[in-house]
mmCIF file with all atom_site columns, C-alpha atoms in Angstrom:
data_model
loop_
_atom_site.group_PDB
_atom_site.id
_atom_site.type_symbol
_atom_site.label_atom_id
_atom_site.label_alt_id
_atom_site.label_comp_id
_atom_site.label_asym_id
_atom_site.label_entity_id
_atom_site.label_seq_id
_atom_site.pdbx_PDB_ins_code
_atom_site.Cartn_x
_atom_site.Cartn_y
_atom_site.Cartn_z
_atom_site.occupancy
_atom_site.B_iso_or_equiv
_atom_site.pdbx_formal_charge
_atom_site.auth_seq_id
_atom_site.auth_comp_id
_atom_site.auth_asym_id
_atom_site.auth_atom_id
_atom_site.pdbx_PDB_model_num
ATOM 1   C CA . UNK A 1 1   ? 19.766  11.682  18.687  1.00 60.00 ? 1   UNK A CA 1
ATOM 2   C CA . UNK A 1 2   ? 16.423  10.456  17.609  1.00 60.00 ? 2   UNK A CA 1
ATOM 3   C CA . UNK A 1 3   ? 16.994  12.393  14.382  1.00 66.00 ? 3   UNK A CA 1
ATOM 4   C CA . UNK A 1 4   ? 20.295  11.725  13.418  1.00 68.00 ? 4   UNK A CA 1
ATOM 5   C CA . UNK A 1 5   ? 19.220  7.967   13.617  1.00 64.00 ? 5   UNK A CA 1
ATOM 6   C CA . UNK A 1 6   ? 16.330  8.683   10.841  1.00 62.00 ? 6   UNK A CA 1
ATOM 7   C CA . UNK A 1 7   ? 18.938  10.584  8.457   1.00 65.00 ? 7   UNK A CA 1
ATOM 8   C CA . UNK A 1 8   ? 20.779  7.525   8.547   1.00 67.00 ? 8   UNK A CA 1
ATOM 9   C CA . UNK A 1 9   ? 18.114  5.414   7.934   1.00 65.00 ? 9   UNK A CA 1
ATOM 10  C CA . UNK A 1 10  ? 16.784  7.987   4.931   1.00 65.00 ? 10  UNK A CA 1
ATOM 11  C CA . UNK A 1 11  ? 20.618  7.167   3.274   1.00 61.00 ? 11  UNK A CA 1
ATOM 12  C CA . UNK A 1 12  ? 20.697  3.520   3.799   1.00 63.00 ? 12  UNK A CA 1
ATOM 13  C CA . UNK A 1 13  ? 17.517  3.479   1.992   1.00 61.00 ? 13  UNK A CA 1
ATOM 14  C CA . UNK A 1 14  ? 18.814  5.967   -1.250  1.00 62.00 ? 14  UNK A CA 1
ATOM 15  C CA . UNK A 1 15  ? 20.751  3.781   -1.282  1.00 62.00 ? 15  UNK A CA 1
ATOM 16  C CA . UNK A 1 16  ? 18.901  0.689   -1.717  1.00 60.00 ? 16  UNK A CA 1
ATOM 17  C CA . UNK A 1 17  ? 16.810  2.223   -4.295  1.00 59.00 ? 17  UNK A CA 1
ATOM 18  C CA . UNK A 1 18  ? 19.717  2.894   -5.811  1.00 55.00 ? 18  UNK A CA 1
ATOM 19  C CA . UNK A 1 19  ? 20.659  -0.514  -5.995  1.00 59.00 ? 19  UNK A CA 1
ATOM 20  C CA . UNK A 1 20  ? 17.011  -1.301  -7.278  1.00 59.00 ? 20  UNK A CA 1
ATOM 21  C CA . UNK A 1 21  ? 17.109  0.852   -9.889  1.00 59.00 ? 21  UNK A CA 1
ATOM 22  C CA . UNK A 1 22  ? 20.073  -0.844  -11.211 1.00 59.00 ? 22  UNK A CA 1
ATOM 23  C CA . UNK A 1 23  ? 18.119  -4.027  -11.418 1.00 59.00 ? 23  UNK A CA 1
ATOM 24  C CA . UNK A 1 24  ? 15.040  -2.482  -12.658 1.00 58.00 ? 24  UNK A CA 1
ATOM 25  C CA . UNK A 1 25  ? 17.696  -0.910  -15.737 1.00 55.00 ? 25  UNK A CA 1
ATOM 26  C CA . UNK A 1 26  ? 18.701  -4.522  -16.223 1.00 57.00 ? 26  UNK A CA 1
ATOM 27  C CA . UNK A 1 27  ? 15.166  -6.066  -16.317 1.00 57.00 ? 27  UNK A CA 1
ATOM 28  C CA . UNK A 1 28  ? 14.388  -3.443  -19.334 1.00 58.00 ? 28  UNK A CA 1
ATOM 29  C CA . UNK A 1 29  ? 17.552  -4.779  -21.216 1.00 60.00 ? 29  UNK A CA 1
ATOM 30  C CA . UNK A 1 30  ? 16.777  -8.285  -20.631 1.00 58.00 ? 30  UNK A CA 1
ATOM 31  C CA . UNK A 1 31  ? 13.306  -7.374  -21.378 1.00 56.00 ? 31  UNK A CA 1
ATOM 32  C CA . UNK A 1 32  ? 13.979  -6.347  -24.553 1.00 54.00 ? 32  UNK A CA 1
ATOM 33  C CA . UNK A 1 33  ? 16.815  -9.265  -25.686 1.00 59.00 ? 33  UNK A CA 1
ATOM 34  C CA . UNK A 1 34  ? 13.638  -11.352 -25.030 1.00 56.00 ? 34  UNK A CA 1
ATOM 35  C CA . UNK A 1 35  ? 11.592  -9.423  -27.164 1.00 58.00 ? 35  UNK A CA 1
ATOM 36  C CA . UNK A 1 36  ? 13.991  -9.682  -29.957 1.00 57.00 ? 36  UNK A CA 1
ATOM 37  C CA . UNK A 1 37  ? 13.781  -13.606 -29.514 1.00 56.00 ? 37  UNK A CA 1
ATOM 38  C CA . UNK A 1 38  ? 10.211  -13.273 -29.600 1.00 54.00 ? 38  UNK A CA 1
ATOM 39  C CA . UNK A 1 39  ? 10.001  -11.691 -32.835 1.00 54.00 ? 39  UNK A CA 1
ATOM 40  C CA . UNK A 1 40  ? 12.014  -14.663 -34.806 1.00 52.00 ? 40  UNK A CA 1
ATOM 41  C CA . UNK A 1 41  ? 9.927   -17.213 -33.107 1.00 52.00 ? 41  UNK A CA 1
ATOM 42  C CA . UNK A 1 42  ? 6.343   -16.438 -32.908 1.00 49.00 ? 42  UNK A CA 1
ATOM 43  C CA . UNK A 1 43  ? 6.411   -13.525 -36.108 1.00 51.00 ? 43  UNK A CA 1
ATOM 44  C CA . UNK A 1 44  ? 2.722   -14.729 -37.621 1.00 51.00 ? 44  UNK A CA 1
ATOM 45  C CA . UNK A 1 45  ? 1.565   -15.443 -33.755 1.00 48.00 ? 45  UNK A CA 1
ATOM 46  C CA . UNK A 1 46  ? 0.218   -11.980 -32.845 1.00 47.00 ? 46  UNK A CA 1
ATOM 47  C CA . UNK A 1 47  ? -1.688  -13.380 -30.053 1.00 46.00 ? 47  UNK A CA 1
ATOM 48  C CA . UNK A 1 48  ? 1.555   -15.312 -28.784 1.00 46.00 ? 48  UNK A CA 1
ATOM 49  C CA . UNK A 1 49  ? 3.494   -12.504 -28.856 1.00 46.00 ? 49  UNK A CA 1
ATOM 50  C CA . UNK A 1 50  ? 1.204   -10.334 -26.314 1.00 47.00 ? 50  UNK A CA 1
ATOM 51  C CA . UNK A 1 51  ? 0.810   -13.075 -23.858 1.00 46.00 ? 51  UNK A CA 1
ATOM 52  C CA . UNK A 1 52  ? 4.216   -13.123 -23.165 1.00 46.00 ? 52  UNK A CA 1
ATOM 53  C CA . UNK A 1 53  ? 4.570   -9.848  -22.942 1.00 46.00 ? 53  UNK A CA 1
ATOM 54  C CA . UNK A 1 54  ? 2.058   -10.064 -19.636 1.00 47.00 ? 54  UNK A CA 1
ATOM 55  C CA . UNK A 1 55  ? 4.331   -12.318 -17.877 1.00 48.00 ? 55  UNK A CA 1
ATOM 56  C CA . UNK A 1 56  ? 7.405   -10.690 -18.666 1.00 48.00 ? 56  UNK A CA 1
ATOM 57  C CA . UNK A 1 57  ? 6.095   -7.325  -16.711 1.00 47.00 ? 57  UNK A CA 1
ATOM 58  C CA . UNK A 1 58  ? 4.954   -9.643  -13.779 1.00 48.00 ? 58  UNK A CA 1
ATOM 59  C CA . UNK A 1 59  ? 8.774   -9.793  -12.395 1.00 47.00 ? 59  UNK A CA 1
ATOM 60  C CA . UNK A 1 60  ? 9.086   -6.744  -12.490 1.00 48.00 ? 60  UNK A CA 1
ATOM 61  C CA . UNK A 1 61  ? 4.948   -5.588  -10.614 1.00 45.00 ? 61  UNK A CA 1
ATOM 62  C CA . UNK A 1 62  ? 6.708   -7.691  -7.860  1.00 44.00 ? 62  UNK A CA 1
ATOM 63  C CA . UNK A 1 63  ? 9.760   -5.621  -7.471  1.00 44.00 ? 63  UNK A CA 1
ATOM 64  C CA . UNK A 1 64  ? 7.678   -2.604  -7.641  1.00 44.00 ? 64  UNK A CA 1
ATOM 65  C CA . UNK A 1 65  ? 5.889   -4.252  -4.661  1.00 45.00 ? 65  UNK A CA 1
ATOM 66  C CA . UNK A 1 66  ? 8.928   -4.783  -2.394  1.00 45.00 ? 66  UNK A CA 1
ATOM 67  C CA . UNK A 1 67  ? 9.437   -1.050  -2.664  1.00 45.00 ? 67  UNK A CA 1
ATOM 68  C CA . UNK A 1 68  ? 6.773   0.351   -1.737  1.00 46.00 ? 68  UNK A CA 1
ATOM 69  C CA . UNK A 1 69  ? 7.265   -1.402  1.662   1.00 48.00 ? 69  UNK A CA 1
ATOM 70  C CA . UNK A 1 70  ? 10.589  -0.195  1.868   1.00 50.00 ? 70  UNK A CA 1
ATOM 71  C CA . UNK A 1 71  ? 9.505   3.070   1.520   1.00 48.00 ? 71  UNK A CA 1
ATOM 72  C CA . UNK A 1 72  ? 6.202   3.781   3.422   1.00 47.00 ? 72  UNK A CA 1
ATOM 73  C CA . UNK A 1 73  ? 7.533   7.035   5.243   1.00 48.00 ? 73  UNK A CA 1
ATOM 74  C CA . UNK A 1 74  ? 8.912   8.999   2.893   1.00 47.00 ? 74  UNK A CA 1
ATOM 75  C CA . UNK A 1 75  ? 6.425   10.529  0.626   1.00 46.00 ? 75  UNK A CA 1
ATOM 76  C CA . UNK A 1 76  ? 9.946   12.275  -1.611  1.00 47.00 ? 76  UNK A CA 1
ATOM 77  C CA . UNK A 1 77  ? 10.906  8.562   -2.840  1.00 47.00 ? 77  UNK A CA 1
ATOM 78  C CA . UNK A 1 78  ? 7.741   7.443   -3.121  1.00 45.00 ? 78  UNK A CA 1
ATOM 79  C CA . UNK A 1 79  ? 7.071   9.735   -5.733  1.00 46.00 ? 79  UNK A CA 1
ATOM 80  C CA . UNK A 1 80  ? 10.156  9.303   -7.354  1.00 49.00 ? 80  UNK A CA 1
ATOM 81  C CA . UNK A 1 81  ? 9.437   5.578   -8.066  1.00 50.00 ? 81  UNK A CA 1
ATOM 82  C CA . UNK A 1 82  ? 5.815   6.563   -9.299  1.00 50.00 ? 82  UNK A CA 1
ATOM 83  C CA . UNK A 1 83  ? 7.719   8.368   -12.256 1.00 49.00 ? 83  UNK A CA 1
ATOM 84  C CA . UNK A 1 84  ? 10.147  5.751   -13.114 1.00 49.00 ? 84  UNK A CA 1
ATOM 85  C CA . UNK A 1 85  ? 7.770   2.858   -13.118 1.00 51.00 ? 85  UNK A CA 1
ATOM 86  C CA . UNK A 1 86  ? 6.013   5.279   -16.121 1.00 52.00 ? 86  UNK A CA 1
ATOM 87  C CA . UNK A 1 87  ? 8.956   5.511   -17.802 1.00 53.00 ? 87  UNK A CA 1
ATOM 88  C CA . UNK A 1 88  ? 9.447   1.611   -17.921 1.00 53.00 ? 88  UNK A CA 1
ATOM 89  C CA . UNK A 1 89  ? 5.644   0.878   -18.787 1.00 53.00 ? 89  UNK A CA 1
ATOM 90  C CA . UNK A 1 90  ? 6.444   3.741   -21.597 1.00 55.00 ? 90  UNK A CA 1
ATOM 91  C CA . UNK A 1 91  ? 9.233   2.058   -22.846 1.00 54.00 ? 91  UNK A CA 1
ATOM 92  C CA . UNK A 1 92  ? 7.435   -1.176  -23.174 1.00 52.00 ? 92  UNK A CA 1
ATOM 93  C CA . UNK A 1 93  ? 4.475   0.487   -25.502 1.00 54.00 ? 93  UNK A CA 1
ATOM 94  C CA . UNK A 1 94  ? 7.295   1.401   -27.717 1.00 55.00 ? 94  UNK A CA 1
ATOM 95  C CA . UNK A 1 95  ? 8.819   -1.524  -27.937 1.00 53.00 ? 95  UNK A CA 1
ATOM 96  C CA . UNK A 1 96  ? 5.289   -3.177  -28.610 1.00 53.00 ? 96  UNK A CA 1
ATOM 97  C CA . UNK A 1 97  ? 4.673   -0.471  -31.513 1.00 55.00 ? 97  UNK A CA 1
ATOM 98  C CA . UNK A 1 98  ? 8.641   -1.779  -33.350 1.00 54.00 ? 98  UNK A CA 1
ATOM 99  C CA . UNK A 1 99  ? 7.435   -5.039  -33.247 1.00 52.00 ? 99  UNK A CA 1
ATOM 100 C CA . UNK A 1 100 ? 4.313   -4.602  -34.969 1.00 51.00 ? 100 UNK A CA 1
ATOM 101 C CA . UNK A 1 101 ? 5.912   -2.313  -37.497 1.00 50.00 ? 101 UNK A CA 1
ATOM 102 C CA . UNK A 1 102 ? 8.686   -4.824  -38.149 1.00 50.00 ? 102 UNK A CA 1
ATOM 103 C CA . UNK A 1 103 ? 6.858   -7.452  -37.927 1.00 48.00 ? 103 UNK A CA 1
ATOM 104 C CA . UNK A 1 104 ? 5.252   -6.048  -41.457 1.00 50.00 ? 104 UNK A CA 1
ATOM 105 C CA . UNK A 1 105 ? 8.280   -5.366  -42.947 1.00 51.00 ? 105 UNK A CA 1
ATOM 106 C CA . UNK A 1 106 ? 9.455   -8.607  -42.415 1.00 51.00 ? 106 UNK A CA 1
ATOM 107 C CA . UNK A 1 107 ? 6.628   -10.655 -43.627 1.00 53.00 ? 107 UNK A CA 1
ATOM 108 C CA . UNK A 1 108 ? 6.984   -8.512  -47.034 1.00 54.00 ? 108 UNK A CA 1
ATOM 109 C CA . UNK A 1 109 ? 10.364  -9.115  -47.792 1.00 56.00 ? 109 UNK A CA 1
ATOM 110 C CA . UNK A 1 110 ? 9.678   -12.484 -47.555 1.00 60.00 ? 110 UNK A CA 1
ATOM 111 C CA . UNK A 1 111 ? 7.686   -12.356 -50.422 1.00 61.00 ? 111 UNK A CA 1
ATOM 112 C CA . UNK A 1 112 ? 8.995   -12.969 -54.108 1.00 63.00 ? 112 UNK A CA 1
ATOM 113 C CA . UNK A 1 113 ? 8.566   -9.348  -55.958 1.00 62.00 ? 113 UNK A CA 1
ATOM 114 C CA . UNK A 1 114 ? 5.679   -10.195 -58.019 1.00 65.00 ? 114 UNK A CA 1
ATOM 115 C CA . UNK A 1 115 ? 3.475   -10.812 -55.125 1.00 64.00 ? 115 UNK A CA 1
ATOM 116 C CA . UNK A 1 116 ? 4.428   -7.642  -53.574 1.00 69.00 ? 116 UNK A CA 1
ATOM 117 C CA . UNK A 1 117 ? 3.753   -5.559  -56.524 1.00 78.00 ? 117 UNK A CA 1
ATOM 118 C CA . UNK A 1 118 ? 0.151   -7.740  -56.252 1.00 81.00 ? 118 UNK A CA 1
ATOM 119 C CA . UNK A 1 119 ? -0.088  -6.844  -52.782 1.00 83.00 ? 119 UNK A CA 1
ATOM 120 C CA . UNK A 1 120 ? 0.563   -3.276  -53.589 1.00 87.00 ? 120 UNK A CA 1
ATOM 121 C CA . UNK A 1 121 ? -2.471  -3.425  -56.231 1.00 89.00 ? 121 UNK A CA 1
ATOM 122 C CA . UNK A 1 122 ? -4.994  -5.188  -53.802 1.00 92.00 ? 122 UNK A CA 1
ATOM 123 C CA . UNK A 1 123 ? -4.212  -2.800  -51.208 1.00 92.00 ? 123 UNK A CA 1
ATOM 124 C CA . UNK A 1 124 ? -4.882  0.318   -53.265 1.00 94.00 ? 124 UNK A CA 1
ATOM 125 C CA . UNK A 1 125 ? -7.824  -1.594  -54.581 1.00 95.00 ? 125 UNK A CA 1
ATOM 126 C CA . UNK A 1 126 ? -9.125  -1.751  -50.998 1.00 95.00 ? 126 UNK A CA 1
ATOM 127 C CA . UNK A 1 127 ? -8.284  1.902   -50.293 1.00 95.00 ? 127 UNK A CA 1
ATOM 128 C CA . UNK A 1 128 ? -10.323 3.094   -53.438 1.00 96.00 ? 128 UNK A CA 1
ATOM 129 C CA . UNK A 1 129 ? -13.122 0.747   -52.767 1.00 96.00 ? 129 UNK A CA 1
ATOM 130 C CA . UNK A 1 130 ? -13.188 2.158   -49.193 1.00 96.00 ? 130 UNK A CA 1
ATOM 131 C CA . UNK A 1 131 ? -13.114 5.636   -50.400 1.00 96.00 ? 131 UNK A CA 1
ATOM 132 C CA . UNK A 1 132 ? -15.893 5.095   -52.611 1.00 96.00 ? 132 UNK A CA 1
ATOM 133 C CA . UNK A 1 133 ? -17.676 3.395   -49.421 1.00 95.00 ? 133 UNK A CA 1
ATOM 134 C CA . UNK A 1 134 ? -17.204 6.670   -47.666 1.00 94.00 ? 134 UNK A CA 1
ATOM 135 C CA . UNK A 1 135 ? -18.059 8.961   -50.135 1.00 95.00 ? 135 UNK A CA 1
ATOM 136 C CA . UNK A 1 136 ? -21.384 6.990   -50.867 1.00 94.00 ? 136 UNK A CA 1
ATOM 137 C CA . UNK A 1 137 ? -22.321 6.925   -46.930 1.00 93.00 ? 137 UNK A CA 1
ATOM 138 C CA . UNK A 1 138 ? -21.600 10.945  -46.674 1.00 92.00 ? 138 UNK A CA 1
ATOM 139 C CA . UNK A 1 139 ? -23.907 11.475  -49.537 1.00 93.00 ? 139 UNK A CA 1
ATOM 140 C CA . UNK A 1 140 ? -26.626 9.493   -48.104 1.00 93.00 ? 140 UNK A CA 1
ATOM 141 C CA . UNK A 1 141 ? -26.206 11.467  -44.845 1.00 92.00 ? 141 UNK A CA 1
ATOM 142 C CA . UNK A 1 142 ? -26.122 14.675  -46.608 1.00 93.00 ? 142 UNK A CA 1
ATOM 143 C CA . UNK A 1 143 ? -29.698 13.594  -48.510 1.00 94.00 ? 143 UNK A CA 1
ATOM 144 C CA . UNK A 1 144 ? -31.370 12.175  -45.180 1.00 94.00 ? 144 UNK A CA 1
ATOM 145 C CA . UNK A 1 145 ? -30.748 15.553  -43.648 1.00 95.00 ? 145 UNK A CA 1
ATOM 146 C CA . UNK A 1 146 ? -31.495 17.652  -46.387 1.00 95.00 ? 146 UNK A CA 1
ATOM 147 C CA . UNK A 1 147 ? -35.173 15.671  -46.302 1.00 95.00 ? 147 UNK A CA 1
ATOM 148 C CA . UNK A 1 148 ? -35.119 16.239  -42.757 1.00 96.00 ? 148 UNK A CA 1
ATOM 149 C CA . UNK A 1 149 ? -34.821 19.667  -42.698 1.00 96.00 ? 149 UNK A CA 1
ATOM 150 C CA . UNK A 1 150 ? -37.088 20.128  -45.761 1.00 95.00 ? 150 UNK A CA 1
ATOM 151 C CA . UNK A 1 151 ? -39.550 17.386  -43.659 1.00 95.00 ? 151 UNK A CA 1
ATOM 152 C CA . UNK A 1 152 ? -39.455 20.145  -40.309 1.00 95.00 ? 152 UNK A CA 1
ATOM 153 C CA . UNK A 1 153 ? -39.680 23.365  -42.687 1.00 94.00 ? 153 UNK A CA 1
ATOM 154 C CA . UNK A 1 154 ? -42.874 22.090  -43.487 1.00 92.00 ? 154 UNK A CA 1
ATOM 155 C CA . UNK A 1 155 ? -43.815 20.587  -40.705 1.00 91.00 ? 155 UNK A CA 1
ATOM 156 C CA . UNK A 1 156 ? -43.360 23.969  -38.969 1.00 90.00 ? 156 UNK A CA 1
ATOM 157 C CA . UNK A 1 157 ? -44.909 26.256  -42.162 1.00 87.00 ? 157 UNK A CA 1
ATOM 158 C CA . UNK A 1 158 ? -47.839 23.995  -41.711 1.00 84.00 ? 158 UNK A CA 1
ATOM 159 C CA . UNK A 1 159 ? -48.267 24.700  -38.045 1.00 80.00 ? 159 UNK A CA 1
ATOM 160 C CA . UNK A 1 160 ? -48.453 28.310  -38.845 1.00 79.00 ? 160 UNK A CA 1
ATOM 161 C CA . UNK A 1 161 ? -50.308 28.416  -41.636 1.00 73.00 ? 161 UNK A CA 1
ATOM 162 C CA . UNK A 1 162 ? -52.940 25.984  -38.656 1.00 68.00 ? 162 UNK A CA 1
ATOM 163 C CA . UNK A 1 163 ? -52.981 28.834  -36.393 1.00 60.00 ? 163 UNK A CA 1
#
């Protein structure tokens, strides 16, 4: 009897996490209406933007919580909650990586042509400048250890020649 009692319990509670899941599904779409908002209202606020990102995942840590508690003795659903909470934190890294990469678009539309085209020509400026950075850097490498090793060559010929 004992055990037909805890198969019934096992259902009522697929259930339930059924029913959870639903919400969590619901939380992501909401979750991602209010990142839309976010993006008209706060576009040159970066720093905005992320700190209400932290409190919209905060509703859901909490349903996460009330889960776990439901579920204590059965190891199966436990696990199968581990893998959809990754899917939803996954989801919200994407959605962070759109915004940033709209967020640019945006901004240079905004502009009048001419200052793109200027934009265009700073950036490239920067890029060569930084190349040239890099390529100055490596050679000074490449000459401190070449004088290194010539430094130990005879460092070591002179040991020799000393014994």
């Amino acid at each position: 009897m004992k055990n037909k009692r805890e198969q019934q319990q096992q259902h009522q509670q697929q259930q339930q996490q059924h029913q959870q899941q639903q919400q969590q599904h619901e939380q992501q779409q909401q979750q991602h209406q209010q990142q839309q908002q976010q993006q008209e209202k706060h576009q040159q606020q970066h720093h905005h933007q992320q700190h209400q990102h932290q409190q919209q995942q905060q509703p859901q840590h909490h349903h996460h919580h009330h889960h776990h508690q439901q579920q204590h003795h059965h190891h199966h659903h436990h696990h199968q909650q581990q893998h959809h909470q990754q899917q939803q934190q996954q989801q919200h890294q994407q959605q962070q990586q759109q915004q940033h990469h709209q967020h640019h678009q945006q901004q240079q539309d905004r502009l009048p042509p001419f200052h793109r085209d200027r934009d265009r020509r700073d950036r490239e400026r920067e890029e060569r400048e930084r190349e040239r950075e890099r390529e100055r850097e490596g050679r000074e490498k490449g000459e401190r250890r070449e004088r290194e090793r010539r430094e130990r060559e005879e460092r070591e010929k002179g040991e020799k020649i000393g014994r």
